[in-house]
Coordinates of C-alpha atoms and ligand atoms in Angstrom, one line a residue:
M1 CA 64.0 -90.4 90.8
S2 CA 61.7 -93.2 89.1
R3 CA 63.3 -96.4 87.9
S4 CA 66.0 -97.6 91.3
N5 CA 66.4 -102.2 91.1
G6 CA 65.4 -102.2 87.4
V7 CA 61.7 -101.5 88.6
D8 CA 60.3 -98.3 86.8
L9 CA 57.2 -96.7 88.6
S10 CA 56.4 -93.5 86.9
Q11 CA 53.2 -95.1 86.1
L12 CA 52.4 -96.6 89.8
R13 CA 53.1 -94.1 91.0
S14 CA 50.6 -91.3 88.8
Q15 CA 47.6 -93.5 90.6
F16 CA 48.7 -94.1 94.4
A17 CA 47.4 -91.9 97.1
G18 CA 50.2 -93.9 99.7
E19 CA 54.0 -94.0 99.5
L20 CA 56.2 -96.0 97.5
L21 CA 60.0 -96.3 98.2
Q22 CA 62.8 -98.2 97.0
S23 CA 66.2 -98.3 97.7
D24 CA 67.7 -94.6 98.1
A25 CA 64.4 -94.1 100.4
P26 CA 65.2 -92.3 104.2
N27 CA 63.1 -94.3 105.1
Y28 CA 63.8 -97.1 103.8
D29 CA 65.6 -100.2 105.8
E30 CA 63.2 -99.1 108.9
V31 CA 60.4 -100.1 106.9
R32 CA 61.3 -102.8 105.1
A33 CA 62.6 -104.4 108.5
L34 CA 60.5 -107.2 110.1
W35 CA 59.9 -108.3 113.9
N36 CA 62.3 -111.3 113.5
A37 CA 65.9 -109.8 112.8
M38 CA 66.8 -113.6 111.3
A39 CA 64.8 -112.0 107.3
D40 CA 66.7 -109.2 106.1
K41 CA 64.8 -109.0 102.5
R42 CA 65.3 -106.3 100.1
P43 CA 62.3 -105.4 98.1
A44 CA 62.8 -103.8 94.5
V45 CA 59.7 -101.8 95.5
I46 CA 57.9 -101.5 98.5
A47 CA 54.1 -100.0 98.4
R48 CA 53.2 -98.4 101.3
C49 CA 48.7 -98.2 100.3
A50 CA 46.8 -96.0 101.7
N51 CA 43.5 -97.5 100.5
E52 CA 41.8 -100.2 98.4
A53 CA 43.0 -98.7 95.5
D54 CA 46.4 -98.9 95.9
I55 CA 46.3 -102.6 96.7
Q56 CA 44.6 -102.7 93.1
A57 CA 46.9 -100.5 91.9
A58 CA 49.9 -102.3 93.3
L59 CA 48.9 -105.7 92.6
A60 CA 48.0 -105.0 88.9
F61 CA 51.7 -103.7 88.5
A62 CA 53.4 -106.5 90.2
R63 CA 51.8 -108.3 86.9
D64 CA 52.0 -106.5 84.7
E65 CA 56.0 -105.9 86.0
G66 CA 56.4 -110.3 87.3
L67 CA 57.5 -108.8 90.4
E68 CA 57.1 -111.5 93.4
I69 CA 53.9 -109.9 96.1
A70 CA 54.9 -110.1 99.8
I71 CA 51.8 -108.8 102.4
R72 CA 52.7 -107.3 104.4
G73 CA 50.5 -106.7 108.0
A74 CA 52.6 -105.2 111.5
G75 CA 55.7 -107.5 109.7
H76 CA 55.8 -110.1 112.6
N77 CA 55.2 -113.5 111.4
I78 CA 58.1 -115.5 112.0
A79 CA 59.3 -116.9 108.2
G80 CA 59.7 -113.5 106.8
N81 CA 57.3 -113.8 104.0
A82 CA 55.6 -110.2 104.5
S83 CA 59.1 -109.4 102.5
V84 CA 60.6 -110.4 99.4
D85 CA 64.4 -109.7 97.9
D86 CA 63.7 -107.8 94.4
G87 CA 59.9 -107.8 94.2
I88 CA 57.4 -106.2 95.6
M89 CA 56.4 -105.4 99.5
I90 CA 52.4 -104.6 99.9
D91 CA 52.5 -103.0 103.1
L92 CA 49.2 -102.8 104.1
S93 CA 51.0 -100.9 107.7
A94 CA 49.6 -98.1 107.2
M95 CA 46.1 -98.9 106.7
N96 CA 45.5 -99.6 110.3
A97 CA 42.1 -98.0 110.8
V98 CA 39.6 -99.6 113.7
E99 CA 35.7 -98.9 113.9
V100 CA 33.8 -100.5 117.2
D101 CA 29.7 -100.4 116.3
T102 CA 28.2 -101.1 119.8
S103 CA 25.1 -101.7 118.0
T104 CA 26.2 -104.7 116.5
N105 CA 28.8 -105.1 119.0
T106 CA 30.5 -105.2 115.7
V107 CA 33.9 -104.0 114.3
R108 CA 35.7 -102.6 110.9
V109 CA 39.2 -103.5 111.4
Q110 CA 42.1 -102.2 108.3
P111 CA 44.3 -105.4 107.6
G112 CA 47.6 -102.6 108.7
A113 CA 46.3 -102.2 112.5
T114 CA 47.9 -103.6 115.7
L115 CA 45.7 -106.2 118.1
G116 CA 46.8 -103.0 120.4
Q117 CA 45.4 -100.6 118.4
L118 CA 42.3 -103.4 118.5
D119 CA 42.2 -103.8 122.0
A120 CA 42.2 -99.6 122.9
A121 CA 39.5 -99.7 120.0
T122 CA 37.5 -102.1 121.1
Q123 CA 38.3 -101.9 125.2
A124 CA 36.7 -98.6 125.2
H125 CA 32.7 -100.0 125.2
G126 CA 34.0 -102.6 127.2
L127 CA 34.7 -105.5 124.3
A128 CA 37.2 -107.2 122.9
V129 CA 37.8 -109.8 119.7
P130 CA 39.6 -113.4 121.1
V131 CA 43.3 -112.2 119.3
G132 CA 46.5 -113.2 120.3
I133 CA 49.1 -112.1 123.3
N134 CA 51.3 -109.7 121.9
S135 CA 49.9 -106.3 121.3
T136 CA 52.4 -105.2 118.3
T137 CA 51.4 -108.2 116.5
G138 CA 49.3 -107.2 113.0
I139 CA 45.4 -109.2 113.4
A140 CA 45.8 -109.5 109.5
G141 CA 48.5 -112.3 109.7
L142 CA 47.3 -113.8 113.0
T143 CA 43.0 -113.4 111.5
L144 CA 44.5 -116.0 108.4
G145 CA 46.5 -118.4 110.2
G146 CA 43.4 -118.7 113.0
G147 CA 44.2 -116.9 116.0
F148 CA 44.6 -117.4 119.7
G149 CA 45.2 -115.7 122.9
W150 CA 43.6 -115.5 126.7
L151 CA 40.5 -115.1 125.1
S152 CA 40.3 -117.9 123.1
R153 CA 39.0 -121.1 125.6
R154 CA 36.2 -118.8 126.5
F155 CA 34.6 -116.9 122.9
G156 CA 37.1 -118.9 120.4
M157 CA 40.1 -118.6 118.0
T158 CA 39.5 -115.2 116.2
V159 CA 38.8 -116.7 112.9
D160 CA 35.9 -118.1 114.8
A161 CA 34.6 -114.5 116.0
L162 CA 35.6 -113.3 111.7
R163 CA 31.6 -112.3 110.0
G164 CA 33.6 -111.0 106.8
A165 CA 36.5 -110.0 105.0
Q166 CA 36.8 -107.3 102.6
V167 CA 39.8 -109.3 99.6
V168 CA 40.9 -107.7 96.7
T169 CA 41.7 -110.9 94.2
V170 CA 44.9 -111.4 92.3
D171 CA 42.8 -109.8 89.3
G172 CA 42.1 -106.5 90.8
E173 CA 38.3 -107.3 91.7
V174 CA 37.0 -106.4 95.5
V175 CA 34.7 -109.4 96.9
Y176 CA 33.5 -109.5 100.3
A177 CA 33.1 -112.7 101.9
T178 CA 30.9 -113.9 104.5
E179 CA 29.1 -117.8 105.6
Q180 CA 26.6 -116.6 102.3
D181 CA 28.3 -114.6 100.3
N182 CA 31.7 -116.5 98.6
P183 CA 32.0 -119.2 102.0
D184 CA 34.0 -120.8 100.6
L185 CA 36.5 -118.1 100.0
F186 CA 35.3 -117.1 103.7
W187 CA 35.6 -120.5 104.8
A188 CA 39.5 -120.5 103.4
L189 CA 40.5 -117.2 104.3
R190 CA 39.7 -118.9 108.6
G191 CA 43.4 -120.2 108.4
G192 CA 44.4 -120.8 105.1
G193 CA 46.8 -117.9 105.4
G194 CA 47.7 -115.0 103.0
N195 CA 46.7 -117.6 99.6
F196 CA 43.5 -116.1 98.3
G197 CA 44.1 -112.0 97.6
V198 CA 45.3 -109.4 99.7
I199 CA 42.3 -108.5 102.3
S200 CA 41.3 -105.1 102.5
R201 CA 38.8 -105.5 105.5
F202 CA 38.4 -107.9 108.2
D203 CA 34.8 -107.4 109.7
F204 CA 35.0 -109.1 113.6
E205 CA 32.0 -110.2 116.1
A206 CA 33.3 -108.3 119.3
Y207 CA 32.5 -110.4 122.8
P208 CA 32.0 -107.5 126.3
V209 CA 34.8 -108.8 128.2
G210 CA 36.8 -106.5 131.6
P211 CA 37.9 -103.7 131.0
E212 CA 39.0 -104.8 133.5
V213 CA 40.4 -108.4 134.5
F214 CA 42.4 -110.4 137.4
A215 CA 45.9 -111.4 135.4
G216 CA 49.4 -111.7 136.6
L217 CA 52.0 -113.9 136.4
I218 CA 52.9 -116.8 139.6
V219 CA 56.8 -118.0 139.4
F220 CA 57.7 -121.2 140.0
P221 CA 61.4 -122.6 140.6
F222 CA 62.6 -124.7 137.8
E223 CA 63.1 -127.5 139.6
Q224 CA 59.0 -128.0 141.3
A225 CA 58.3 -127.5 137.1
E226 CA 57.5 -131.0 137.6
S227 CA 54.9 -131.1 139.9
V228 CA 53.4 -127.8 139.5
L229 CA 53.1 -128.4 135.6
R230 CA 51.2 -132.0 136.5
Q231 CA 48.6 -130.3 138.9
Y232 CA 48.1 -127.2 136.6
R233 CA 47.4 -129.8 133.8
D234 CA 44.6 -132.1 136.4
W235 CA 43.6 -129.0 137.3
V236 CA 43.2 -126.3 134.7
L237 CA 40.4 -127.9 132.9
T238 CA 38.1 -128.3 135.6
T239 CA 37.5 -124.0 135.7
D240 CA 35.3 -122.3 134.2
T241 CA 36.3 -120.8 129.9
T242 CA 36.8 -117.2 131.8
F243 CA 39.8 -118.5 133.0
N244 CA 43.2 -118.9 131.0
A245 CA 46.8 -120.1 132.3
W246 CA 49.9 -120.6 130.2
V247 CA 52.8 -122.3 130.8
V248 CA 56.1 -120.9 130.3
L249 CA 59.9 -122.2 131.6
R250 CA 62.8 -119.4 130.6
H251 CA 65.1 -117.9 132.3
A252 CA 63.5 -115.2 135.3
P253 CA 63.6 -111.3 133.3
P254 CA 64.5 -108.8 136.6
L255 CA 60.7 -108.3 137.2
P256 CA 60.5 -105.9 140.1
F257 CA 58.7 -108.2 142.0
L258 CA 61.2 -110.9 142.1
D259 CA 63.6 -110.7 143.7
E260 CA 67.5 -110.2 142.8
S261 CA 68.5 -113.4 143.3
V262 CA 66.2 -114.8 141.8
H263 CA 67.2 -112.7 138.0
G264 CA 68.5 -115.2 135.3
T265 CA 67.3 -118.2 136.8
K266 CA 66.0 -121.5 135.4
V267 CA 61.7 -120.9 136.6
A268 CA 58.8 -122.3 135.4
V269 CA 55.8 -119.2 135.3
L270 CA 52.1 -120.0 135.1
A271 CA 50.6 -116.4 132.9
V272 CA 46.8 -116.0 134.5
C273 CA 43.9 -113.8 133.0
H274 CA 40.9 -114.5 134.4
S275 CA 38.6 -112.4 132.1
G276 CA 34.3 -113.0 134.7
D277 CA 34.1 -111.6 137.9
V278 CA 37.4 -110.2 139.9
A279 CA 37.1 -112.1 142.9
E280 CA 36.2 -116.0 141.5
G281 CA 40.7 -114.9 139.2
A282 CA 42.0 -114.6 142.8
K283 CA 40.2 -117.9 144.1
L284 CA 41.7 -119.3 141.4
A285 CA 45.3 -118.3 141.4
A286 CA 46.0 -118.5 144.6
T287 CA 44.7 -122.4 144.0
L288 CA 47.8 -121.8 141.3
E289 CA 49.9 -121.0 143.5
G290 CA 49.0 -123.3 146.5
F291 CA 50.7 -126.1 143.6
G292 CA 54.2 -125.6 144.9
T293 CA 55.9 -122.9 146.6
P294 CA 56.2 -119.6 144.1
V295 CA 59.3 -117.2 144.8
G296 CA 57.4 -114.8 143.1
S297 CA 53.8 -113.7 142.5
H298 CA 52.3 -110.6 140.5
L299 CA 48.7 -110.8 140.3
G300 CA 45.7 -108.2 140.5
P301 CA 42.6 -106.5 138.9
M302 CA 44.1 -104.7 136.0
P303 CA 43.0 -103.7 132.6
F304 CA 42.8 -106.2 129.9
V305 CA 44.5 -103.7 127.8
D306 CA 47.7 -103.5 130.0
W307 CA 47.5 -107.5 130.6
Q308 CA 47.7 -107.5 126.8
Q309 CA 50.8 -105.7 126.8
A310 CA 52.6 -107.3 129.5
F311 CA 54.3 -109.2 127.7
D312 CA 55.5 -106.7 125.2
P313 CA 59.1 -106.4 126.6
L314 CA 60.5 -109.6 126.1
L315 CA 59.2 -109.5 122.4
T316 CA 60.7 -106.8 120.7
A317 CA 60.9 -106.3 117.6
G318 CA 64.8 -106.9 116.0
A319 CA 66.4 -109.9 118.0
R320 CA 66.8 -113.1 116.2
N321 CA 64.0 -115.6 116.3
Y322 CA 63.6 -119.4 115.5
W323 CA 60.0 -120.6 116.4
K324 CA 59.2 -125.2 116.3
T325 CA 55.6 -126.2 117.5
H326 CA 52.8 -129.0 118.2
N327 CA 49.9 -129.5 119.7
F328 CA 48.9 -131.9 122.3
T329 CA 45.6 -132.5 123.4
G330 CA 46.8 -133.6 126.6
L331 CA 50.1 -132.7 128.8
S332 CA 51.1 -136.0 129.6
D333 CA 53.7 -136.6 132.0
E334 CA 55.7 -138.3 129.9
M335 CA 55.8 -135.0 127.5
L336 CA 56.5 -132.8 130.5
T337 CA 59.9 -135.0 131.2
V338 CA 60.9 -134.3 127.6
A339 CA 60.3 -130.8 127.5
L340 CA 61.2 -130.4 130.4
D341 CA 64.6 -131.6 130.0
Y342 CA 65.3 -130.1 127.2
A343 CA 64.1 -127.0 129.1
E344 CA 66.8 -127.6 131.7
Q345 CA 69.1 -127.0 128.4
L346 CA 67.8 -123.2 127.1
P347 CA 70.8 -122.2 125.3
G348 CA 69.8 -118.3 126.0
P349 CA 68.1 -116.5 128.5
E350 CA 65.6 -115.2 125.6
C351 CA 64.4 -118.3 124.9
E352 CA 62.0 -119.5 126.5
V353 CA 59.1 -122.5 125.9
F354 CA 55.8 -121.9 126.1
F355 CA 52.2 -124.0 126.7
G356 CA 48.9 -121.4 125.9
L357 CA 46.0 -123.1 127.0
I358 CA 43.4 -123.4 124.5
A359 CA 39.7 -125.9 124.4
G360 CA 37.4 -124.9 125.3
V361 CA 34.9 -122.8 122.5
T362 CA 37.6 -123.6 120.3
N363 CA 37.0 -127.2 121.0
Q364 CA 33.6 -127.0 120.7
V365 CA 33.0 -126.0 116.9
P366 CA 33.1 -128.7 114.2
T367 CA 36.8 -129.3 112.7
Q368 CA 36.0 -128.6 108.9
A369 CA 33.9 -125.1 109.9
T370 CA 36.7 -123.2 108.9
A371 CA 40.2 -123.3 107.6
W372 CA 42.0 -124.5 110.9
G373 CA 40.5 -127.8 112.0
A374 CA 43.4 -129.1 114.4
R375 CA 40.1 -128.8 116.9
D376 CA 41.1 -131.0 119.6
A377 CA 44.1 -129.2 120.3
R378 CA 43.5 -128.2 123.8
F379 CA 47.2 -127.1 123.9
V380 CA 49.3 -125.0 121.6
M381 CA 53.5 -125.2 122.4
N382 CA 55.9 -122.7 120.8
V383 CA 59.4 -124.0 121.5
H384 CA 60.8 -120.1 120.9
A385 CA 64.3 -119.7 121.0
R386 CA 65.9 -116.1 120.9
W387 CA 69.3 -113.8 120.6
Q388 CA 71.0 -111.5 119.5
S389 CA 74.1 -112.6 117.4
A390 CA 73.8 -114.6 114.1
A391 CA 77.5 -116.1 115.9
E392 CA 74.7 -118.2 118.0
D393 CA 72.3 -119.0 115.6
A394 CA 73.3 -122.6 114.9
R395 CA 73.3 -123.5 118.7
C396 CA 69.7 -121.8 119.5
I397 CA 68.2 -123.0 116.3
D398 CA 69.8 -126.8 116.7
W399 CA 68.5 -126.4 121.0
A400 CA 65.0 -125.9 119.2
R401 CA 65.0 -128.5 116.8
A402 CA 66.0 -131.2 118.9
L403 CA 62.9 -129.9 121.4
F404 CA 59.9 -130.1 118.5
R405 CA 61.5 -133.1 118.1
A406 CA 61.7 -134.9 120.1
T407 CA 58.0 -134.1 122.1
A408 CA 56.8 -135.3 118.3
P409 CA 55.4 -139.2 119.7
Y410 CA 53.3 -137.2 122.5
A411 CA 52.2 -133.7 119.6
S412 CA 48.0 -134.9 118.2
A413 CA 47.0 -133.8 114.4
G414 CA 47.5 -130.5 113.0
A415 CA 49.9 -127.4 113.4
Y416 CA 50.2 -123.8 113.8
V417 CA 51.0 -122.2 110.6
N418 CA 51.3 -119.2 112.2
F419 CA 55.0 -120.3 114.3
M420 CA 56.1 -121.9 111.4
T421 CA 59.7 -121.1 110.2
E422 CA 60.1 -120.1 106.4
E423 CA 61.2 -124.0 105.8
E424 CA 59.0 -125.8 106.8
G425 CA 56.6 -125.8 103.9
G426 CA 56.7 -129.1 103.3
R427 CA 54.5 -130.1 107.7
V428 CA 51.7 -127.6 105.8
E429 CA 49.7 -130.1 104.4
D430 CA 49.3 -132.2 107.7
A431 CA 49.0 -128.8 109.6
Y432 CA 46.0 -129.0 107.4
L433 CA 44.2 -132.0 107.9
G434 CA 41.8 -132.8 106.5
N435 CA 41.3 -129.8 105.2
F436 CA 43.5 -129.6 103.1
E437 CA 42.3 -130.6 100.0
R438 CA 39.4 -127.9 99.8
L439 CA 42.0 -125.5 100.6
K440 CA 43.5 -126.4 97.3
Q441 CA 40.4 -126.2 95.0
V442 CA 40.0 -123.3 96.6
K443 CA 42.8 -121.4 95.7
Q444 CA 43.3 -122.8 92.8
Q445 CA 39.5 -120.9 91.9
Y446 CA 41.1 -117.7 93.3
D447 CA 45.2 -118.0 92.8
P448 CA 45.6 -120.2 89.9
N449 CA 48.7 -119.0 88.7
N450 CA 50.0 -119.2 92.8
L451 CA 50.4 -115.5 92.7
L452 CA 49.7 -115.0 96.0
H453 CA 52.9 -117.9 97.7
L454 CA 55.2 -116.2 100.1
N455 CA 53.1 -118.0 102.7
Q456 CA 53.0 -121.1 104.0
N457 CA 51.8 -122.2 100.8
I458 CA 49.0 -124.0 98.9
R459 CA 50.0 -125.2 95.7
P460 CA 46.8 -124.7 93.7
D461 CA 44.8 -128.0 92.6
Ligands
FAD501 C1 56.1 -111.6 119.1 C2 54.7 -112.3 118.6 C3 53.4 -112.9 119.6 C4 52.9 -113.6 119.0 N1 52.1 -114.1 119.6 C5 50.5 -114.5 119.2 C6 49.9 -115.0 120.6 O1 49.5 -114.5 120.7 N2 48.3 -115.9 119.9 C7 48.6 -115.8 118.3 O2 47.6 -116.8 117.5 N3 49.7 -116.2 116.7 C8 50.6 -115.3 117.8 N4 52.0 -114.6 117.1 C9 52.5 -115.6 116.2 C10 51.2 -114.4 115.0 O3 50.0 -114.3 114.7 C11 51.8 -114.2 113.1 O4 53.4 -113.7 113.1 C12 51.5 -113.5 112.8 O5 51.4 -113.8 110.8 C13 51.7 -112.1 112.9 O6 50.8 -111.2 111.9 P1 51.2 -110.1 110.6 O7 50.4 -109.8 109.7 O8 52.2 -108.9 112.9 O9 52.7 -110.4 110.0 P2 53.1 -110.0 109.1 O10 54.8 -111.0 109.2 O11 52.8 -109.4 108.3 O12 51.9 -110.7 107.8 C14 51.8 -112.9 107.6 C15 52.0 -113.3 106.3 O13 50.1 -112.5 106.6 C16 49.9 -112.7 104.9 N5 49.1 -111.6 105.3 C17 49.0 -110.2 106.3 N6 48.3 -109.6 105.9 C18 47.2 -109.8 104.6 C19 46.2 -109.1 104.3 N7 45.8 -108.4 104.0 N8 46.2 -110.2 103.2 C20 46.4 -111.3 102.7 N9 47.6 -111.6 103.1 C21 48.3 -111.4 104.6 C22 50.8 -112.9 103.9 O14 51.4 -114.6 104.1 C23 52.3 -112.3 105.3 O15 53.8 -112.9 105.2 C24 52.1 -114.0 117.5 C25 53.9 -114.2 116.9 C26 54.9 -113.0 117.4 C27 55.5 -112.3 116.8

C-alpha cells in the first residue's frame, strides 16, 4: 500500500532505511501523539528516520511534494509544532544514541534522545550536561530553545554547553556548525529553535556532577507562602551556584511523605538540588526549611539520575496543557502578591505555577553570544495549566492568561520560546530581544523560503 492520504510513498520507500507510516499503519496513532493532548494532528506521512540519509530523503520528498514539514524530537513542545495536519512529520525519535568521550568530556547526542537517555549515559561517567528537569523531554527541542534545569545556575544554559551541531539544511546539504565553522548558524541554533535546518547530531561539553546530589522537596502550607517566598528570594542568590531551589505553587499530590490530610491542599513547594558537597546541601536545605513550618520534607542524598526523574509522574504525556511564561530579574513583593492571589484560585488539581531559578552562570554570558539572549533573567515563570477533559479548556486557559497578564508589569525582557504556545507567534520578536535581526538574516541564508515554519517562526529577512 503506497498511496494513502493522496501521497505516493513508493519512491521514498525505496531509499528510506527507517519506517514510513500513513494513517492505515497500526502504530500511526501512537507515533503521531504528542505530549500535549491539545495538539491532535494527523500527518499525511510520518517519516521515522533511522539515519542522516533518511532526513535528507524526507526533506527532498517534502520539497518535491510541497508538504508542510514538522520536525519531532520527543514531541514535548507545548505548541505542538512537532506534528502537522496533512503534511510530513520528520520523526527523529528512533535516532537516540548517546556517545560519551571521557577523554574530552564531550558527548555526541542524536536528535531523538531524551534527557533521561543523555543523563544515564553521562552519569555512568560522573558527568552531566545542564538540561531540563523532566527525563522524557527531548534534547533537540530543549537545546534549540535554550534549555535550563537544576544545573544551569552552576554551568549555564544547555546552549552554553553546546560545542557543535551537525545540520541537514533544507537543501539536503550536511553542514557542521561550531564557533569556528559556520559560526552564524551555530549562533542561531543556540536558542533560535528549529528554524534553520534539521539537526542530526548535537555535541556537548559535559561537566563532573555527582553521581550523588543532595535533593528533595520542602512543602509549606499555602498560608505561609508569601513569607517563605520573600525569605527564599532574599537568601537564595547569596548561596553558591552549586545550590538551586525552584518554587512550585500547586495542590499537594498524594506523596508518601505527606500526611493524608495535606493531600489536595494548596501548598508552596521548594524543590532543592545541590550538586556540591552533600553535607553542605543538607545545611542549605535546613535554612530553607527554617523559613516556615513545613507540612512535610523529603530530602537527602540521591543519584542525580533519580532526581532528574522525580517530577516525571506529575508530567506524563496525554493530558491537556496550556502554558504562559515570563522572565524576571527578581521576585518583587508586588509580583509575589499577584502570583499568589492567582495561585489561590488554581483551576484544577494538576495546575501549577513554577519559578525556575537560572541566574548564576546563565547571567555571565554576553546577551549577543547566543541567540537565547535573556541574560539578565534570574527566574523563569511557567504558568502550567493542566487538566484532563476538554470541557475544562476555557476555565483553565483563562486562568493561565489572567495570571500571565497580571504579572506582566513585573516581567523582565525576553521570553523563553520553549514555554510559548502555538498562538504566541506575535511574541517571537520580543522573545529574542536585540538578537532578532541577526536571526532573520541567518534564516534568510539557510531557509529563505521558510520551509521550516512550524516552530516559533523567525521569518526570513
Ligand atoms: C513536561 C515538560 C517539562 C519541561 N521541562 C523543561 C525544563 O526543565 N527546562 C527547559 O528548558 N525546558 C523544559 N521543557 C520545555 C522543553 O524544552 C520544550 O518542550 C522542548 O521543545 C522539548 O523538546 P522535544 O524535542 O521534546 O520537543 P518536540 O516537540 O519534538 O520539538 C519541538 C520543536 O523543536 C524543533 N525540533 C525538534 N527536533 C529538531 C531537530 N532535530 N532539528 C530541528 N528542529 C527540531 C521543531 O521546531 C519542533 O517543533 C519541558 C517541557 C515539558 C513538556
